[in-house]
């Protein structure tokens, strides 16, 4: 008999953990495992602000899939459509060739993309912080603004280049603003014509509190750290319009600014929109066992799925965090194996272990298992957690060595020239316009079936 084909979409925390467990628990004769991903690495997303700030090299947070997986077939491309009735996944390879992958069991873990709104100029001028390429680009862009500000004699141009805005008061936005502010403050010492006081960082969020998930005390502590560094934090405010050289806020202020970093939340991968499936706030609705009830043999998890949070109850769904995604990956693998062996499936249950927020240097706030920490103890917990969460020993060593090197030798603030003369829009980094319509997906599926 032909082996059942298990197809995993997405090589992030959820997809990698699922593939690893399937390899360990299934004999090669039991199933064929394939993984669709445009990059042959798992991105350790929580440390992207450190990459943007030059504390870590990009390679440090790119955990090799081929080092972790031994017999999973890796398809180098992105899934752009799924036809569950024909059991076909349409994939655009990195060569732009469109192919169709058959499957018997599908595991959807395509992750999320940056959530945007209908704000004039946002998609043209805002920078994201969701991919490794975006983090590398943001670093280049910020250092370029310092170079150009130092070189110009035009006071208005200098002012616009030295104003930086980060939108989003969650973990990504707070850490991005904190880490990049440290970068520009340290870099200013290398520019004789610049005064560090001229460099202004702004963190804005429509919410009334900064990182409310941390609680009142730690949220206030993080706010105090940011403001003590000179970061202007504006809550209850959002962006009204973005231009090439200015940003207008909803409170009427207009800042001369050429750098807006958008981290105001995430949305499920557009891949979910190619299925005729029920969704919850854009995430595909699944059972506690992470099955998609409308379709046989389809599981979904991670940021793209609304997985019931049984630990919280009251209809809550699991937040889109790495902690949940990794554990869901292992749980889905167990349920895939159970389905192949005709055994009962188990519901996913995990009580959140806590949160860590690294503000750079000796500053951090953490809440492991409900214990509130700040300062050096919180920093030790935060970095210890990140090291434990990284999948391979080589990745752990690289990150630890990078932290040590940066702490002792500092940064040289070098630009690589990455995409220096091209528009760098979020949709180009995240490929959000690459997905097919439902009709196009069905057409590709039928073409494959016609070929036999």
PDB file of C-alpha atoms in Angstrom, residues 172-416:
ATOM      1  CA  UNK A 172       7.182  43.533  19.476  1.00  0.00           C
ATOM      2  CA  UNK A 173       6.728  47.302  19.395  1.00  0.00           C
ATOM      3  CA  UNK A 174       8.011  47.934  22.905  1.00  0.00           C
ATOM      4  CA  UNK A 175      11.124  45.806  22.414  1.00  0.00           C
ATOM      5  CA  UNK A 176      11.752  47.288  18.955  1.00  0.00           C
ATOM      6  CA  UNK A 177      11.583  50.862  20.237  1.00  0.00           C
ATOM      7  CA  UNK A 178      13.727  50.028  23.280  1.00  0.00           C
ATOM      8  CA  UNK A 179      16.446  48.191  21.347  1.00  0.00           C
ATOM      9  CA  UNK A 180      16.663  50.629  18.439  1.00  0.00           C
ATOM     10  CA  UNK A 181      16.758  53.637  20.764  1.00  0.00           C
ATOM     11  CA  UNK A 182      19.826  52.100  22.412  1.00  0.00           C
ATOM     12  CA  UNK A 183      21.315  51.575  18.948  1.00  0.00           C
ATOM     13  CA  UNK A 184      20.932  55.212  17.853  1.00  0.00           C
ATOM     14  CA  UNK A 185      22.080  56.610  21.211  1.00  0.00           C
ATOM     15  CA  UNK A 186      25.290  54.556  21.064  1.00  0.00           C
ATOM     16  CA  UNK A 187      25.807  55.265  17.358  1.00  0.00           C
ATOM     17  CA  UNK A 188      25.503  59.038  17.855  1.00  0.00           C
ATOM     18  CA  UNK A 189      28.856  58.983  19.659  1.00  0.00           C
ATOM     19  CA  UNK A 190      30.482  58.071  16.321  1.00  0.00           C
ATOM     20  CA  UNK A 191      28.974  61.099  14.537  1.00  0.00           C
ATOM     21  CA  UNK A 192      30.758  64.326  15.532  1.00  0.00           C
ATOM     22  CA  UNK A 193      28.116  66.438  13.792  1.00  0.00           C
ATOM     23  CA  UNK A 194      25.184  64.804  15.593  1.00  0.00           C
ATOM     24  CA  UNK A 195      23.930  65.346  19.118  1.00  0.00           C
ATOM     25  CA  UNK A 196      22.178  62.365  20.694  1.00  0.00           C
ATOM     26  CA  UNK A 197      19.567  64.776  22.063  1.00  0.00           C
ATOM     27  CA  UNK A 198      18.480  65.515  18.495  1.00  0.00           C
ATOM     28  CA  UNK A 199      17.418  61.890  18.018  1.00  0.00           C
ATOM     29  CA  UNK A 200      13.778  61.400  19.007  1.00  0.00           C
ATOM     30  CA  UNK A 201      11.974  58.081  19.386  1.00  0.00           C
ATOM     31  CA  UNK A 202       8.196  57.850  19.684  1.00  0.00           C
ATOM     32  CA  UNK A 203       6.169  54.784  20.705  1.00  0.00           C
ATOM     33  CA  UNK A 204       2.434  55.101  20.134  1.00  0.00           C
ATOM     34  CA  UNK A 205      -0.513  52.793  20.676  1.00  0.00           C
ATOM     35  CA  UNK A 206      -4.273  53.171  20.547  1.00  0.00           C
ATOM     36  CA  UNK A 207      -4.626  51.158  23.777  1.00  0.00           C
ATOM     37  CA  UNK A 208      -4.786  53.030  27.107  1.00  0.00           C
ATOM     38  CA  UNK A 209      -1.993  50.940  28.661  1.00  0.00           C
ATOM     39  CA  UNK A 210       1.376  49.563  27.588  1.00  0.00           C
ATOM     40  CA  UNK A 211       1.443  45.759  27.423  1.00  0.00           C
ATOM     41  CA  UNK A 212      -1.648  45.218  29.586  1.00  0.00           C
ATOM     42  CA  UNK A 213      -1.006  41.442  29.644  1.00  0.00           C
ATOM     43  CA  UNK A 214       1.890  42.092  32.044  1.00  0.00           C
ATOM     44  CA  UNK A 215      -0.357  43.694  34.641  1.00  0.00           C
ATOM     45  CA  UNK A 216      -0.442  47.210  36.044  1.00  0.00           C
ATOM     46  CA  UNK A 217       2.859  47.127  37.968  1.00  0.00           C
ATOM     47  CA  UNK A 218       5.115  45.685  35.256  1.00  0.00           C
ATOM     48  CA  UNK A 219       3.446  47.691  32.495  1.00  0.00           C
ATOM     49  CA  UNK A 220       4.122  50.856  34.461  1.00  0.00           C
ATOM     50  CA  UNK A 221       7.706  49.744  35.136  1.00  0.00           C
ATOM     51  CA  UNK A 222       8.331  49.230  31.409  1.00  0.00           C
ATOM     52  CA  UNK A 223       6.779  52.622  30.667  1.00  0.00           C
ATOM     53  CA  UNK A 224       9.084  54.294  33.191  1.00  0.00           C
ATOM     54  CA  UNK A 225      12.164  52.641  31.652  1.00  0.00           C
ATOM     55  CA  UNK A 226      11.240  53.864  28.169  1.00  0.00           C
ATOM     56  CA  UNK A 227      10.497  57.407  29.272  1.00  0.00           C
ATOM     57  CA  UNK A 228      13.685  57.559  31.353  1.00  0.00           C
ATOM     58  CA  UNK A 229      15.600  56.854  28.137  1.00  0.00           C
ATOM     59  CA  UNK A 230      13.855  59.740  26.396  1.00  0.00           C
ATOM     60  CA  UNK A 231      11.358  57.691  24.370  1.00  0.00           C
ATOM     61  CA  UNK A 232       8.104  59.608  24.075  1.00  0.00           C
ATOM     62  CA  UNK A 233       5.243  57.162  24.718  1.00  0.00           C
ATOM     63  CA  UNK A 234       1.773  58.250  23.567  1.00  0.00           C
ATOM     64  CA  UNK A 235      -1.167  56.017  24.517  1.00  0.00           C
ATOM     65  CA  UNK A 236      -4.696  56.322  23.173  1.00  0.00           C
ATOM     66  CA  UNK A 237      -3.217  57.628  19.918  1.00  0.00           C
ATOM     67  CA  UNK A 238      -2.838  56.092  16.470  1.00  0.00           C
ATOM     68  CA  UNK A 239      -1.662  57.084  13.001  1.00  0.00           C
ATOM     69  CA  UNK A 240      -3.947  59.120  10.727  1.00  0.00           C
ATOM     70  CA  UNK A 241      -1.645  59.440   7.699  1.00  0.00           C
ATOM     71  CA  UNK A 242       1.875  58.462   6.664  1.00  0.00           C
ATOM     72  CA  UNK A 243       3.946  60.343   4.113  1.00  0.00           C
ATOM     73  CA  UNK A 244       7.474  60.047   2.766  1.00  0.00           C
ATOM     74  CA  UNK A 245       8.717  62.725   5.169  1.00  0.00           C
ATOM     75  CA  UNK A 246       5.985  63.084   7.805  1.00  0.00           C
ATOM     76  CA  UNK A 247       3.584  61.218  10.065  1.00  0.00           C
ATOM     77  CA  UNK A 248       0.227  62.581  11.217  1.00  0.00           C
ATOM     78  CA  UNK A 249      -1.287  61.250  14.454  1.00  0.00           C
ATOM     79  CA  UNK A 250      -4.965  61.034  15.327  1.00  0.00           C
ATOM     80  CA  UNK A 251      -4.488  63.696  18.007  1.00  0.00           C
ATOM     81  CA  UNK A 252      -3.599  66.185  15.267  1.00  0.00           C
ATOM     82  CA  UNK A 253       0.174  66.242  15.699  1.00  0.00           C
ATOM     83  CA  UNK A 254       2.327  66.134  12.558  1.00  0.00           C
ATOM     84  CA  UNK A 255       5.919  64.950  12.974  1.00  0.00           C
ATOM     85  CA  UNK A 256       8.677  65.400  10.406  1.00  0.00           C
ATOM     86  CA  UNK A 257       9.705  61.759  10.127  1.00  0.00           C
ATOM     87  CA  UNK A 258      11.079  59.350   7.524  1.00  0.00           C
ATOM     88  CA  UNK A 259      10.898  56.168   9.615  1.00  0.00           C
ATOM     89  CA  UNK A 260       7.694  54.554  10.811  1.00  0.00           C
ATOM     90  CA  UNK A 261       7.940  50.978  12.091  1.00  0.00           C
ATOM     91  CA  UNK A 262       4.543  49.275  12.217  1.00  0.00           C
ATOM     92  CA  UNK A 263       4.086  46.503  14.806  1.00  0.00           C
ATOM     93  CA  UNK A 264       0.391  47.012  15.615  1.00  0.00           C
ATOM     94  CA  UNK A 265      -0.632  43.380  15.786  1.00  0.00           C
ATOM     95  CA  UNK A 266      -0.805  40.398  13.455  1.00  0.00           C
ATOM     96  CA  UNK A 267      -3.429  38.735  11.270  1.00  0.00           C
ATOM     97  CA  UNK A 268      -3.727  35.119  10.182  1.00  0.00           C
ATOM     98  CA  UNK A 269      -1.955  34.179   6.965  1.00  0.00           C
ATOM     99  CA  UNK A 270      -4.004  35.024   3.838  1.00  0.00           C
ATOM    100  CA  UNK A 271      -3.806  31.303   3.040  1.00  0.00           C
ATOM    101  CA  UNK A 272      -6.740  30.797   5.427  1.00  0.00           C
ATOM    102  CA  UNK A 273      -8.916  32.893   3.115  1.00  0.00           C
ATOM    103  CA  UNK A 274      -8.496  30.366   0.293  1.00  0.00           C
ATOM    104  CA  UNK A 275     -10.455  27.717   2.229  1.00  0.00           C
ATOM    105  CA  UNK A 276     -14.221  27.678   2.679  1.00  0.00           C
ATOM    106  CA  UNK A 277     -13.837  27.305   6.433  1.00  0.00           C
ATOM    107  CA  UNK A 278     -15.320  29.011   9.458  1.00  0.00           C
ATOM    108  CA  UNK A 279     -13.080  31.655  11.012  1.00  0.00           C
ATOM    109  CA  UNK A 280     -12.846  33.498  14.318  1.00  0.00           C
ATOM    110  CA  UNK A 281     -11.500  37.027  13.820  1.00  0.00           C
ATOM    111  CA  UNK A 282      -9.698  35.853  10.705  1.00  0.00           C
ATOM    112  CA  UNK A 283      -8.208  32.718  12.280  1.00  0.00           C
ATOM    113  CA  UNK A 284      -9.498  29.336  11.159  1.00  0.00           C
ATOM    114  CA  UNK A 285     -11.860  27.787  13.709  1.00  0.00           C
ATOM    115  CA  UNK A 286     -10.740  24.418  15.051  1.00  0.00           C
ATOM    116  CA  UNK A 287     -11.777  21.978  17.743  1.00  0.00           C
ATOM    117  CA  UNK A 288      -9.831  21.471  20.975  1.00  0.00           C
ATOM    118  CA  UNK A 289      -8.024  18.638  19.129  1.00  0.00           C
ATOM    119  CA  UNK A 290      -7.064  21.216  16.460  1.00  0.00           C
ATOM    120  CA  UNK A 291      -9.087  19.549  13.714  1.00  0.00           C
ATOM    121  CA  UNK A 292     -10.822  21.678  11.088  1.00  0.00           C
ATOM    122  CA  UNK A 293     -14.322  20.231  11.463  1.00  0.00           C
ATOM    123  CA  UNK A 294     -15.498  20.955   7.896  1.00  0.00           C
ATOM    124  CA  UNK A 295     -12.765  18.904   6.252  1.00  0.00           C
ATOM    125  CA  UNK A 296     -11.505  15.386   6.784  1.00  0.00           C
ATOM    126  CA  UNK A 297      -7.823  15.017   7.609  1.00  0.00           C
ATOM    127  CA  UNK A 298      -7.115  18.730   8.072  1.00  0.00           C
ATOM    128  CA  UNK A 299      -5.550  20.155  11.236  1.00  0.00           C
ATOM    129  CA  UNK A 300      -4.680  23.793  11.941  1.00  0.00           C
ATOM    130  CA  UNK A 301      -2.648  25.429  14.699  1.00  0.00           C
ATOM    131  CA  UNK A 302      -0.434  28.348  15.626  1.00  0.00           C
ATOM    132  CA  UNK A 303      -1.114  31.986  14.783  1.00  0.00           C
ATOM    133  CA  UNK A 304      -3.477  31.107  11.924  1.00  0.00           C
ATOM    134  CA  UNK A 305      -5.855  28.977  14.051  1.00  0.00           C
ATOM    135  CA  UNK A 306      -8.346  29.868  16.779  1.00  0.00           C
ATOM    136  CA  UNK A 307      -7.419  27.050  19.154  1.00  0.00           C
ATOM    137  CA  UNK A 308      -9.666  26.907  22.241  1.00  0.00           C
ATOM    138  CA  UNK A 309      -7.728  27.849  25.384  1.00  0.00           C
ATOM    139  CA  UNK A 310      -9.035  25.216  27.789  1.00  0.00           C
ATOM    140  CA  UNK A 311      -6.812  26.528  30.591  1.00  0.00           C
ATOM    141  CA  UNK A 312      -8.660  29.864  30.557  1.00  0.00           C
ATOM    142  CA  UNK A 313     -12.083  28.628  29.510  1.00  0.00           C
ATOM    143  CA  UNK A 314     -15.048  30.946  28.831  1.00  0.00           C
ATOM    144  CA  UNK A 315     -14.598  30.589  25.065  1.00  0.00           C
ATOM    145  CA  UNK A 316     -11.060  32.018  25.066  1.00  0.00           C
ATOM    146  CA  UNK A 317      -8.645  31.116  22.278  1.00  0.00           C
ATOM    147  CA  UNK A 318      -4.894  30.703  22.612  1.00  0.00           C
ATOM    148  CA  UNK A 319      -2.911  33.878  21.923  1.00  0.00           C
ATOM    149  CA  UNK A 320      -0.538  33.887  18.923  1.00  0.00           C
ATOM    150  CA  UNK A 321       2.656  33.285  20.895  1.00  0.00           C
ATOM    151  CA  UNK A 322       5.669  31.064  20.290  1.00  0.00           C
ATOM    152  CA  UNK A 323       4.986  29.291  23.576  1.00  0.00           C
ATOM    153  CA  UNK A 324       1.579  28.041  22.425  1.00  0.00           C
ATOM    154  CA  UNK A 325       2.636  27.386  18.819  1.00  0.00           C
ATOM    155  CA  UNK A 326       5.485  25.044  19.772  1.00  0.00           C
ATOM    156  CA  UNK A 327       3.331  23.052  22.166  1.00  0.00           C
ATOM    157  CA  UNK A 328       0.455  22.900  19.704  1.00  0.00           C
ATOM    158  CA  UNK A 329       2.883  21.515  17.123  1.00  0.00           C
ATOM    159  CA  UNK A 330       3.730  18.577  19.356  1.00  0.00           C
ATOM    160  CA  UNK A 331       0.075  18.048  20.287  1.00  0.00           C
ATOM    161  CA  UNK A 332      -1.051  18.043  16.644  1.00  0.00           C
ATOM    162  CA  UNK A 333       1.659  15.521  15.783  1.00  0.00           C
ATOM    163  CA  UNK A 334       0.287  13.217  18.489  1.00  0.00           C
ATOM    164  CA  UNK A 335      -3.214  13.624  17.078  1.00  0.00           C
ATOM    165  CA  UNK A 336      -2.078  12.991  13.498  1.00  0.00           C
ATOM    166  CA  UNK A 337      -0.443   9.779  14.661  1.00  0.00           C
ATOM    167  CA  UNK A 338      -3.566   8.838  16.596  1.00  0.00           C
ATOM    168  CA  UNK A 339      -5.718   9.386  13.503  1.00  0.00           C
ATOM    169  CA  UNK A 340      -3.431   7.169  11.421  1.00  0.00           C
ATOM    170  CA  UNK A 341      -3.582   4.430  14.063  1.00  0.00           C
ATOM    171  CA  UNK A 342      -7.330   4.858  14.637  1.00  0.00           C
ATOM    172  CA  UNK A 343      -6.873   5.970  18.233  1.00  0.00           C
ATOM    173  CA  UNK A 344      -8.775   8.729  20.090  1.00  0.00           C
ATOM    174  CA  UNK A 345      -7.486  12.291  19.719  1.00  0.00           C
ATOM    175  CA  UNK A 346      -6.469  14.395  22.722  1.00  0.00           C
ATOM    176  CA  UNK A 347      -7.524  18.041  23.305  1.00  0.00           C
ATOM    177  CA  UNK A 348      -4.801  20.680  23.581  1.00  0.00           C
ATOM    178  CA  UNK A 349      -4.310  22.077  27.068  1.00  0.00           C
ATOM    179  CA  UNK A 350      -1.511  24.346  28.211  1.00  0.00           C
ATOM    180  CA  UNK A 351      -1.406  26.868  31.006  1.00  0.00           C
ATOM    181  CA  UNK A 352       0.631  29.926  30.024  1.00  0.00           C
ATOM    182  CA  UNK A 353       4.046  29.904  31.688  1.00  0.00           C
ATOM    183  CA  UNK A 354       4.387  33.675  31.720  1.00  0.00           C
ATOM    184  CA  UNK A 355       5.815  36.526  29.672  1.00  0.00           C
ATOM    185  CA  UNK A 356       9.245  38.093  29.189  1.00  0.00           C
ATOM    186  CA  UNK A 357      10.064  41.503  27.713  1.00  0.00           C
ATOM    187  CA  UNK A 358      13.706  42.367  26.969  1.00  0.00           C
ATOM    188  CA  UNK A 359      14.246  46.135  26.876  1.00  0.00           C
ATOM    189  CA  UNK A 360      17.963  45.887  26.111  1.00  0.00           C
ATOM    190  CA  UNK A 361      21.006  46.253  28.338  1.00  0.00           C
ATOM    191  CA  UNK A 362      20.116  45.556  31.982  1.00  0.00           C
ATOM    192  CA  UNK A 363      16.477  46.517  31.530  1.00  0.00           C
ATOM    193  CA  UNK A 364      13.661  43.976  31.322  1.00  0.00           C
ATOM    194  CA  UNK A 365      10.331  43.043  32.835  1.00  0.00           C
ATOM    195  CA  UNK A 366       9.249  39.418  33.205  1.00  0.00           C
ATOM    196  CA  UNK A 367       6.399  37.473  34.705  1.00  0.00           C
ATOM    197  CA  UNK A 368       7.400  33.791  34.837  1.00  0.00           C
ATOM    198  CA  UNK A 369       4.639  31.613  36.339  1.00  0.00           C
ATOM    199  CA  UNK A 370       3.033  34.730  37.802  1.00  0.00           C
ATOM    200  CA  UNK A 371       6.134  36.090  39.575  1.00  0.00           C
ATOM    201  CA  UNK A 372       6.768  39.752  38.711  1.00  0.00           C
ATOM    202  CA  UNK A 373      10.419  40.649  38.048  1.00  0.00           C
ATOM    203  CA  UNK A 374      12.206  43.716  36.720  1.00  0.00           C
ATOM    204  CA  UNK A 375      15.766  44.823  36.049  1.00  0.00           C
ATOM    205  CA  UNK A 376      18.654  42.338  36.016  1.00  0.00           C
ATOM    206  CA  UNK A 377      16.682  39.368  37.455  1.00  0.00           C
ATOM    207  CA  UNK A 378      14.030  39.861  34.775  1.00  0.00           C
ATOM    208  CA  UNK A 379      16.735  40.114  32.112  1.00  0.00           C
ATOM    209  CA  UNK A 380      18.324  36.847  33.238  1.00  0.00           C
ATOM    210  CA  UNK A 381      14.944  35.128  33.087  1.00  0.00           C
ATOM    211  CA  UNK A 382      14.161  36.611  29.660  1.00  0.00           C
ATOM    212  CA  UNK A 383      17.427  35.598  28.063  1.00  0.00           C
ATOM    213  CA  UNK A 384      17.451  32.234  29.793  1.00  0.00           C
ATOM    214  CA  UNK A 385      13.983  31.545  28.443  1.00  0.00           C
ATOM    215  CA  UNK A 386      15.022  32.461  24.898  1.00  0.00           C
ATOM    216  CA  UNK A 387      18.052  30.183  25.055  1.00  0.00           C
ATOM    217  CA  UNK A 388      15.986  27.265  26.324  1.00  0.00           C
ATOM    218  CA  UNK A 389      13.338  27.825  23.646  1.00  0.00           C
ATOM    219  CA  UNK A 390      15.802  27.711  20.744  1.00  0.00           C
ATOM    220  CA  UNK A 391      15.727  24.328  19.067  1.00  0.00           C
ATOM    221  CA  UNK A 392      19.405  23.517  18.398  1.00  0.00           C
ATOM    222  CA  UNK A 393      22.554  23.788  20.497  1.00  0.00           C
ATOM    223  CA  UNK A 394      24.340  25.614  17.684  1.00  0.00           C
ATOM    224  CA  UNK A 395      21.637  28.308  17.687  1.00  0.00           C
ATOM    225  CA  UNK A 396      21.879  28.640  21.461  1.00  0.00           C
ATOM    226  CA  UNK A 397      25.645  29.008  21.243  1.00  0.00           C
ATOM    227  CA  UNK A 398      25.458  31.636  18.487  1.00  0.00           C
ATOM    228  CA  UNK A 399      22.919  33.719  20.385  1.00  0.00           C
ATOM    229  CA  UNK A 400      24.839  33.487  23.661  1.00  0.00           C
ATOM    230  CA  UNK A 401      28.118  34.355  21.941  1.00  0.00           C
ATOM    231  CA  UNK A 402      26.503  37.307  20.152  1.00  0.00           C
ATOM    232  CA  UNK A 403      25.084  38.667  23.402  1.00  0.00           C
ATOM    233  CA  UNK A 404      28.496  38.388  25.056  1.00  0.00           C
ATOM    234  CA  UNK A 405      30.312  39.967  22.102  1.00  0.00           C
ATOM    235  CA  UNK A 406      27.894  42.875  21.913  1.00  0.00           C
ATOM    236  CA  UNK A 407      28.101  43.479  25.662  1.00  0.00           C
ATOM    237  CA  UNK A 408      31.922  43.576  25.621  1.00  0.00           C
ATOM    238  CA  UNK A 409      32.841  44.934  22.167  1.00  0.00           C
ATOM    239  CA  UNK A 410      29.778  46.943  21.188  1.00  0.00           C
ATOM    240  CA  UNK A 411      28.657  47.605  17.618  1.00  0.00           C
ATOM    241  CA  UNK A 412      30.357  49.118  14.572  1.00  0.00           C
ATOM    242  CA  UNK A 413      27.026  50.416  13.133  1.00  0.00           C
ATOM    243  CA  UNK A 414      27.780  49.169   9.633  1.00  0.00           C
ATOM    244  CA  UNK A 415      25.215  49.285   6.831  1.00  0.00           C
ATOM    245  CA  UNK A 416      25.124  46.389   4.374  1.00  0.00           C
TER     246      UNK A 416
END
